[in-house]
Coordinates of C-alpha atoms and ligand atoms in Angstrom, one line a residue:
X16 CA 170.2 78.0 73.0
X17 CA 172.2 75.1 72.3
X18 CA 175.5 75.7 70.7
X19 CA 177.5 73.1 68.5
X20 CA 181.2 73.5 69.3
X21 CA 183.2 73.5 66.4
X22 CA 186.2 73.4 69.2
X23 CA 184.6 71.6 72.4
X24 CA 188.4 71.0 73.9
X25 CA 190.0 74.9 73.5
X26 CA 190.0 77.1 76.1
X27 CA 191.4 80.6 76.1
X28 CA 194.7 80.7 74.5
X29 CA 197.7 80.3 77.7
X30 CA 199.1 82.9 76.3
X31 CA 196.1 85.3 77.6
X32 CA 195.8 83.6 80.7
X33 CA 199.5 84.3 82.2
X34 CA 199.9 87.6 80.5
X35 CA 196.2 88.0 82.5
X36 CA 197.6 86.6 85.4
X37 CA 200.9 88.0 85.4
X38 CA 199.5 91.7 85.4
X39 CA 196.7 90.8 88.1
X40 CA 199.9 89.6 90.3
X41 CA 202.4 92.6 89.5
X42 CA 204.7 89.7 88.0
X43 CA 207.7 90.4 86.0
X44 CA 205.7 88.8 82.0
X45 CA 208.3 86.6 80.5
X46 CA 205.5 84.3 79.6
X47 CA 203.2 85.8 75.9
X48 CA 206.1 86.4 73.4
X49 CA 205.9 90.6 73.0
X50 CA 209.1 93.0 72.9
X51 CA 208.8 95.1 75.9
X52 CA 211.3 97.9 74.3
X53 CA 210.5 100.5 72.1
X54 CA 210.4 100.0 68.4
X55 CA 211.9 102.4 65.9
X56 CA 210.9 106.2 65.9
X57 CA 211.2 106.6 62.6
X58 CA 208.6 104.2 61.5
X59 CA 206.4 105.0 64.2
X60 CA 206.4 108.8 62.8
X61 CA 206.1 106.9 59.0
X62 CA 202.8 105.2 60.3
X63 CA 201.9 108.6 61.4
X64 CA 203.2 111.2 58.4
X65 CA 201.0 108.8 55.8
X66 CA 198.2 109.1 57.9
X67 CA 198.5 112.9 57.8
X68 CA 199.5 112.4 54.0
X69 CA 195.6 110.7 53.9
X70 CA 196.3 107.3 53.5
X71 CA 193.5 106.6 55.5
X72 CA 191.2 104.2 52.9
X73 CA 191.6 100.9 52.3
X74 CA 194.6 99.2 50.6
X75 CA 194.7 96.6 47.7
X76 CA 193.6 93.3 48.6
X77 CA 196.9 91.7 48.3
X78 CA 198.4 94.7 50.0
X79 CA 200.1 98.1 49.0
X80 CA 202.0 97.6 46.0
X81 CA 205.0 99.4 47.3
X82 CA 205.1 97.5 50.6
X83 CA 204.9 94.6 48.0
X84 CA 207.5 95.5 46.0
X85 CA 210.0 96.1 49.2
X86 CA 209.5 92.5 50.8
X87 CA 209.8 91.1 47.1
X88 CA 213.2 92.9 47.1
X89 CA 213.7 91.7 51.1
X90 CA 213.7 88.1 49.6
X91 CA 216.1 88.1 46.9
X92 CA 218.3 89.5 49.7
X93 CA 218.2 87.0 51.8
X94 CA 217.1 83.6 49.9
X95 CA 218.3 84.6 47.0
X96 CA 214.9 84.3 45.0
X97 CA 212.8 86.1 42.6
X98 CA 209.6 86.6 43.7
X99 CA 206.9 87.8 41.7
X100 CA 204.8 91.0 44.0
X101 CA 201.3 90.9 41.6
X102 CA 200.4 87.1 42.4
X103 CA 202.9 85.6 45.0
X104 CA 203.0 88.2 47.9
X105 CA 200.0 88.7 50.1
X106 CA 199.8 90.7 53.0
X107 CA 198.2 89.9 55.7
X108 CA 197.0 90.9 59.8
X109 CA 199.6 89.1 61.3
X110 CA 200.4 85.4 60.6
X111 CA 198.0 84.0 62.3
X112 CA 195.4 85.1 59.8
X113 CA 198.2 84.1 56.6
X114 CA 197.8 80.7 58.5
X115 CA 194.4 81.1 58.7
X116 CA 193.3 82.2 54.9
X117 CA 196.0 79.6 53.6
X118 CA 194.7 76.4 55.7
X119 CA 190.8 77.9 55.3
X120 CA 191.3 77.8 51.4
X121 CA 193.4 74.6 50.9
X122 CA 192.2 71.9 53.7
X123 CA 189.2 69.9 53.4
X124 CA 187.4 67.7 55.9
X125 CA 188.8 64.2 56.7
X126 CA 192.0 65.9 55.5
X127 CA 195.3 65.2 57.9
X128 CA 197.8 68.1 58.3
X129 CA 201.0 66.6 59.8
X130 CA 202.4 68.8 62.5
X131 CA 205.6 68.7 64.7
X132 CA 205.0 67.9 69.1
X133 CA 205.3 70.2 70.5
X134 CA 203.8 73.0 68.1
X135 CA 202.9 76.6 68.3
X136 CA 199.3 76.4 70.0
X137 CA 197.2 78.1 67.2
X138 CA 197.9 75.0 64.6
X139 CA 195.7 72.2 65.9
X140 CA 192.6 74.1 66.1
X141 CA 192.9 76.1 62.9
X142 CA 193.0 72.7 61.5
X143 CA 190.1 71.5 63.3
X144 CA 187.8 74.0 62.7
X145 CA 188.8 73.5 58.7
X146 CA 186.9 69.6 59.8
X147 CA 190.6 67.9 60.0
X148 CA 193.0 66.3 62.0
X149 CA 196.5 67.4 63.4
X150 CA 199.0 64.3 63.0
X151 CA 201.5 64.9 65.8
X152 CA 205.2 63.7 65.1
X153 CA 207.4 63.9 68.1
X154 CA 210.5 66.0 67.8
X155 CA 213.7 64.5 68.4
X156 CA 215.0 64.6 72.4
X157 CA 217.0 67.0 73.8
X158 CA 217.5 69.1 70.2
X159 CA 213.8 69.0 69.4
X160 CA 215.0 67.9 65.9
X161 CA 212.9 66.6 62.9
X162 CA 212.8 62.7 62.6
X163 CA 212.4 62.4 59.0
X164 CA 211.6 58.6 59.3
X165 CA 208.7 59.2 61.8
X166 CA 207.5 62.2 59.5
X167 CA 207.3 59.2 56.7
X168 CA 205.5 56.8 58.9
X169 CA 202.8 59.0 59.0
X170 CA 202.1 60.4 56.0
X171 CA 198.8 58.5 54.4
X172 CA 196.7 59.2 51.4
X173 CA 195.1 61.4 53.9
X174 CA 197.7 63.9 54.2
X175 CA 197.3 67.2 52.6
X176 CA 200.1 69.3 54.3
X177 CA 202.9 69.3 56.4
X178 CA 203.6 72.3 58.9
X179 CA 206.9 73.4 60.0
X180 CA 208.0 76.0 62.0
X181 CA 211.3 77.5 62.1
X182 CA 212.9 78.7 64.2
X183 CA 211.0 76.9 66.2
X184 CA 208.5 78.1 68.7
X185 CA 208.5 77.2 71.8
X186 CA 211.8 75.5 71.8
X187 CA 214.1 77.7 69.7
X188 CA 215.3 74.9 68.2
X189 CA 215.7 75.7 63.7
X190 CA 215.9 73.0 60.9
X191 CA 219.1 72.8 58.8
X192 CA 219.6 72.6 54.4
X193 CA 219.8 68.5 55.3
X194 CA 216.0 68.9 56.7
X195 CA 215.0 70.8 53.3
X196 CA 216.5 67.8 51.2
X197 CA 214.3 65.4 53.4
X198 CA 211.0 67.6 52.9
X199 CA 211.9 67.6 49.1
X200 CA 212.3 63.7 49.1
X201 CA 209.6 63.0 51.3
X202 CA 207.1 65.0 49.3
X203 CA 208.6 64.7 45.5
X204 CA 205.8 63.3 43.7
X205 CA 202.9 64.1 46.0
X206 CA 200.0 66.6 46.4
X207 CA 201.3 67.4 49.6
X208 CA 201.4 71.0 51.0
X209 CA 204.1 72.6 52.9
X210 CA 203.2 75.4 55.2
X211 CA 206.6 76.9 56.7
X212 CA 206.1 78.9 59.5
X213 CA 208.9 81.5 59.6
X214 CA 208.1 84.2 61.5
X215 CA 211.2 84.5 63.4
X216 CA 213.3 84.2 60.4
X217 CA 215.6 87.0 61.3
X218 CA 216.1 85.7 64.9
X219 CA 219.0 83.0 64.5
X220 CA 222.4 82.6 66.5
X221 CA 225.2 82.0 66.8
X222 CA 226.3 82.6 62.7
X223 CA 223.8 80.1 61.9
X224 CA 221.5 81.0 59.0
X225 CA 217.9 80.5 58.9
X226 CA 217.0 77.9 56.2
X227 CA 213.7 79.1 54.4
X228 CA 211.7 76.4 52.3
X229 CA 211.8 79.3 49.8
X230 CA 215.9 78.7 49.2
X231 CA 214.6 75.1 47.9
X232 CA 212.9 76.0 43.9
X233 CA 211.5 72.5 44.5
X234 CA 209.8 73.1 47.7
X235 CA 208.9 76.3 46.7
X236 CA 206.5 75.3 44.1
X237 CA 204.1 73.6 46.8
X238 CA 204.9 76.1 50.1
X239 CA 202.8 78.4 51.7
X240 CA 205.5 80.3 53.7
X241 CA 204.4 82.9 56.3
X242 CA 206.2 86.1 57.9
X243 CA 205.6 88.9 60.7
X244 CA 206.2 92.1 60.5
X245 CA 205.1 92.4 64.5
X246 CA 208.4 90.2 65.2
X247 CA 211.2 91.3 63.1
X248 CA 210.2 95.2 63.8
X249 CA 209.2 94.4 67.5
X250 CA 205.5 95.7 67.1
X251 CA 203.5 92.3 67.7
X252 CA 200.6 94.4 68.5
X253 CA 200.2 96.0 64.9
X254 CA 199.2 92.3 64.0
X255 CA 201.1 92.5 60.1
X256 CA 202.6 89.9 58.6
X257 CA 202.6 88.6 54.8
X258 CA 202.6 85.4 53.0
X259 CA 204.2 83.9 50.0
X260 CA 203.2 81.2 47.6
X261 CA 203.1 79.9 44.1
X262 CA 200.2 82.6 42.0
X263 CA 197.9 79.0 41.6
X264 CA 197.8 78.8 45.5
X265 CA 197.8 82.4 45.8
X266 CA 194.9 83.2 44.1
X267 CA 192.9 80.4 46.0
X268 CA 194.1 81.7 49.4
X269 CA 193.0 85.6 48.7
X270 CA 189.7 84.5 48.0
X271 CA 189.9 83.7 51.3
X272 CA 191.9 86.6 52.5
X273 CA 189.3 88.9 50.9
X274 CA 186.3 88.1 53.0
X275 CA 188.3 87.3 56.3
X276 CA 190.3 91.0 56.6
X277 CA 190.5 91.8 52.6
X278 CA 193.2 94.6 53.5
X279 CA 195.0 95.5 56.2
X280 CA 196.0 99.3 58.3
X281 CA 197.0 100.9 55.0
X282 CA 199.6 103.7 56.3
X283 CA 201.0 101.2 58.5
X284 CA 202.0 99.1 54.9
X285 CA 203.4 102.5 53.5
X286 CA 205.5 103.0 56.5
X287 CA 207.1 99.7 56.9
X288 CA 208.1 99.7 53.0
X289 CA 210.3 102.4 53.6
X290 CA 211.5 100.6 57.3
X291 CA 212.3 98.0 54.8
X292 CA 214.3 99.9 52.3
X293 CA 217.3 99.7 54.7
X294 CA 218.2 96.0 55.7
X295 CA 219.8 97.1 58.5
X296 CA 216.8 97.2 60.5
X297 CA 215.9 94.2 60.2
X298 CA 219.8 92.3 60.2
X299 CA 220.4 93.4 63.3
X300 CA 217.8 92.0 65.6
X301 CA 219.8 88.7 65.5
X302 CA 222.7 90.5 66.8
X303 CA 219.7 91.9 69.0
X304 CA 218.7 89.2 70.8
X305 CA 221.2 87.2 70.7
X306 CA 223.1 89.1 73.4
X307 CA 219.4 89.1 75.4
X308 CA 219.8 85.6 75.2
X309 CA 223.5 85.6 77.0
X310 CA 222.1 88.0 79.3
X311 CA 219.7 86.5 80.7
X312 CA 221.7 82.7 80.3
X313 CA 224.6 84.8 82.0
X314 CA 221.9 86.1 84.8
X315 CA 220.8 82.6 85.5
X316 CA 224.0 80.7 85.4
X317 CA 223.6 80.0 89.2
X318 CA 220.0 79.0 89.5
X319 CA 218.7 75.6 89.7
X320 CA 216.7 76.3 86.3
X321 CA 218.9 74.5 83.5
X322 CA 218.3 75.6 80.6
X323 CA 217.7 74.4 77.0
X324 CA 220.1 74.8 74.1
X325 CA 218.2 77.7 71.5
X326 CA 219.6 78.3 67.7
X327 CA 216.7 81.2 67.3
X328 CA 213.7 82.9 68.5
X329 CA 212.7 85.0 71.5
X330 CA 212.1 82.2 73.8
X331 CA 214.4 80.3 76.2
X332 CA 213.5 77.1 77.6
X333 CA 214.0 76.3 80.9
X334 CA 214.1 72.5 82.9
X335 CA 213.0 72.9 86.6
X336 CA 213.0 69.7 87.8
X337 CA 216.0 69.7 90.2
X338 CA 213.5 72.4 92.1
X339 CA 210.2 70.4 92.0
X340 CA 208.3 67.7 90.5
X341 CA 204.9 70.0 90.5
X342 CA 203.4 69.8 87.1
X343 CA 204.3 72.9 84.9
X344 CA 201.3 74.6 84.7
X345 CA 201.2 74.3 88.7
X346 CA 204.8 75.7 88.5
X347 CA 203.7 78.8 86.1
X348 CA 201.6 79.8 88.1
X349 CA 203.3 79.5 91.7
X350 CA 206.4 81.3 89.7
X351 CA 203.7 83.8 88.7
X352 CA 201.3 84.3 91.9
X353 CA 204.3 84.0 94.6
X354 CA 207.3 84.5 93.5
X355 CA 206.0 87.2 90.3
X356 CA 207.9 85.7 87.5
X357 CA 205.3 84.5 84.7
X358 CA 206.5 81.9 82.1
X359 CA 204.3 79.6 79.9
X360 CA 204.3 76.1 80.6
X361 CA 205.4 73.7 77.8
X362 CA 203.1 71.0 78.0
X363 CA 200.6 73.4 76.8
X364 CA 202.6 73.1 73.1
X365 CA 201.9 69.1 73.2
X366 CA 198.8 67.0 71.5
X367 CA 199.1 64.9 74.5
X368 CA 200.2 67.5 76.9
X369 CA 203.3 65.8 78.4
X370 CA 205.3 67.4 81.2
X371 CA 208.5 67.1 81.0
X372 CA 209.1 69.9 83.8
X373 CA 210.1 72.9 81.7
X374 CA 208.9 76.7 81.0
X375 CA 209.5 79.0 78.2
X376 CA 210.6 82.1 79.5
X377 CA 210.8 84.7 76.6
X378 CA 213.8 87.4 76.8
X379 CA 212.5 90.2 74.2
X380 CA 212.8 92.6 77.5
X381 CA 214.9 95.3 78.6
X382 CA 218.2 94.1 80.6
X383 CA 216.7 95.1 83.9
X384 CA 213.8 93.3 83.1
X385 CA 215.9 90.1 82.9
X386 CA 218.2 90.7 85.6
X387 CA 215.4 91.2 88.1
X388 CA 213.4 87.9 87.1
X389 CA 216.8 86.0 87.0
X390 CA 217.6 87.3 90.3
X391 CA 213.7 85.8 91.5
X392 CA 214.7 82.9 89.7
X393 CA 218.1 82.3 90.9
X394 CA 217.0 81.9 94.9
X395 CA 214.3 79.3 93.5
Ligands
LIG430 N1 203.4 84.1 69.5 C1 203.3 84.6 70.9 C2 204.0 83.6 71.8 O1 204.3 82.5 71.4 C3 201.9 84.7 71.4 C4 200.9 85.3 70.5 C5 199.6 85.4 71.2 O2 199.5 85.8 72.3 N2 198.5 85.0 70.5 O3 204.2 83.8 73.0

C-alpha cells in the first residue's frame, strides 16, 4: 500500500528516543523534560475522592465549569486580567493538543506561521501537517533574544501567526514588557495571530516576572495563549493543560477541540480546581526550581561543560566544546550509552539543525539525582 506522507522528514520525537535510550542504558534521564519527584498528595487523593464521588462521565466540552472558573480567577492574579470562563477558557489534554486545535482551526494551506530558531520541536510539523510553512527567525546569540527587526523582515502577506514561547524551551531564555511593545507594533493593524506558548509561566528566576501576552489588552485581542497543568503541578504525564483566547477565536478552535479530544479526565479537572484554590502551590515552584538550578550549576562548577545563562524553565543548557568537537547528537548519545548521563541535543530544536556543541540537560530531579550526573559529568 502506498502511503502519502503528510510529514516525509519527522522521525520519532528525540524526546522518546533518549528517554528510550537512556532506560535501555541504566542512564541517569536529564534529557525528556518530566519532574522525577512526587507531586502533591493532596491532589493525587482529590483525583481519587471525585472518582469515588462518580465523576467518572465526561466533562463539558470546554471543560468543568469550576476548574474554569478557578484558572479564570488564577489570571486576574497574576496578569491582572479579567477573563471571561463561558467563551475564553478551554481546557484541554495537555498543550500540545491547545496547540494543536488552535493552529488546526485557524491555519490554512500556503499560510506562513513565523516561528523563533531554535523552537520547541512539536511547532514545525503541526504547521505542516495544517499544509503551511514554518518561517524560522534566528534568536539573538548568546541570550537567545528576539530580534524584532529580523521578525519584521519576514513577515509577508503570507503570514498568519507568529509563535512565541516563553520562557523559552530549550534555552530558558524569557521575553521582557519591551518584547510585548514590539509584538503590539509589529502586528497593530494586521490579521496576524499570536500564539504564546507559556507553559512554564510559573518557572522564572531570579525576581524576574514572566511577561504574558495576556498583560498586553492589545495583544490580547489576537492571542491564542496556552498553559500546562502537567508543568506547574509536576504531573506531565496527566497530559492537562488549557487555553485562552478572544470567544470569536474561541468558538472556532472548540469546533476543533470537540472532534479531536472534546473533554478531557473529568475528576482530574475537579481536583486541580481545588489545587488551584490556594496559589501557593503553584508560586512556589519558581522558588522550586530555582534552587535545582543552583544545585546542579553549583554541582558542575568544576566540569569542562559551561553552561548557558537561564531566566526560566526546567532546562539548563550546557556548551561542551572545550571536551569535543563530536556533533551533539554523537555526544548525547556517548554521554548516554557510556558514561549514563542522557541529555537532548540542541540541534534537534533548529530548522536547519545547526550544532553549536551544546545539550539541554533538564534539572526537575531529586538532588541526588543531580549530584550524581554532575559528578559523571564533572570527570568528562
Ligand atoms: N516538553 C518536554 C521537553 O521539552 C517533552 C515532551 C515530550 O516528550 N513530548 O522535554
Amino acid at each position: 500500500m502506498q502511503i502519502q506522507s503528510k510529514l516525509p522528514n519527522v522521525g520519532t520525537t528525540i524526546f522518546s528516543i533518549m528517554s528510550k535510550m537512556a532506560l535501555e542504558h541504566n542512564a541517569i534521564n536529564l534529557s525528556q523534560g518530566f519532574p522525577d519527584f512526587p507531586l502533591s498528595a493532596e491532589l493525587i487523593d482529590g483525583v481519587h475522592h471525585y472518582m469515588k464521588e462518580g465523576m467518572n462521565q465526561y466533562a463539558p466540552m470546554p471543560g468543568v465549569p469550576v476548574l474554569r472558573q478557578r484558572i479564570s480567577e488564577k489570571l486576574n492574579r497574576a496578569y491582572g486580567i479579567s477573563v471571561d470562563m463561558d467563551t475564553e477558557i478551554t481546557v484541554t489534554s495537555g498543550a500540545i493538543e491547545a496547540i494543536n486545535s488552535a493552529m488546526t482551526a485557524v491555519i490554512n494551506a500556503g499560510d506562513e506561521v513565523i516561528i523563533m530558531d531554535p523552537a520547541y520541536d512539536a511547532y514545525e510539523p503541526i504547521i505542516n501537517v495544517n499544509g503551511a510553512k514554518a518561517i524560522g527567525v534566528s534568536l539573538t546569540q548568546p541570550d537567545y533574544g528576539i530580534d524584532w527587526e529580523s521578525v519584521k523582515a519576514r513577515v509577508s502577506d503570507k503570514t498568519r501567526m507568529i509563535l512565541i514561547n516563553s520562557p523559552h524551551n530549550p534555552s530558558g531564555a524569557i521575553i521582557t514588557a519591551e518584547d510585548l511593545r514590539q509584538l503590539e507594533a509589529l502586528t497593530r493593524g494586521t490579521d496576524i495571530l499570536v500564539l504564546s506558548d507559556e507553559v512554564y509561566e510559573h518557572i522564572v528566576f531570579d525576581g524576574q516576572e514572566h511577561q504574558s501576552v495576556l498583560r498586553s489588552p492589545e495583544l490580547r485581542q489576537r492571542s491564542i495563549v496556552t498553559y500546562s497543568f502537567g508543568k506547574t503541578f509536576h504531573a506531565t504525564g496527566w497530559r492537562i493543560g488549557y487555553m485562552i483566547t478572544p470567544p470569536e477565536l474561541m468558538a472556532e478552535i472548540r469546533k476543533v477541540h470537540q472532534y479531536n479530544t472534546f473533554t478531557v479526565h473529568t475528576p482530574t479537572q475537579y481536583a486541580i480546581a481545588d489545587h488551584l484554590e490556594n496559589p501557593v502551590n503553584y508560586e512556589s515552584i519558581a522558588a522550586m526550581y530555582q534552587q535545582k538550578r543552583d544545585y546542579f550549576l553549583e554541582q558542575m562548577k568544576d566540569s569542562r561543560f559551561v553552561p548557558v545563562k537561564a531566566s526560566g524553565t526546567y532546562f539548563q543548557l550546557m556548551n561542551y566544546s572545550q571536551i569535543s568537537d563530536m556533533p551533539d547528537t554523537e555526544m548525547a548519545e556517548w554521554l548516554t550509552k557510556e558514561h549514563g548521563v542522557a541529555s537532548i541535543p540542541m540541534s534537534i530544536f533548529y530548522q536547519d539543525r545547526q550544532d553549536n556543541k551544546v545539550l539541554r540537560f533538564c534539572f526537575a530531579k531529586g538532588e541526588e539525582t543531580l549530584k550524581a550526573a554532575a559528578e559523571i559529568l564533572c570527570k568528562i
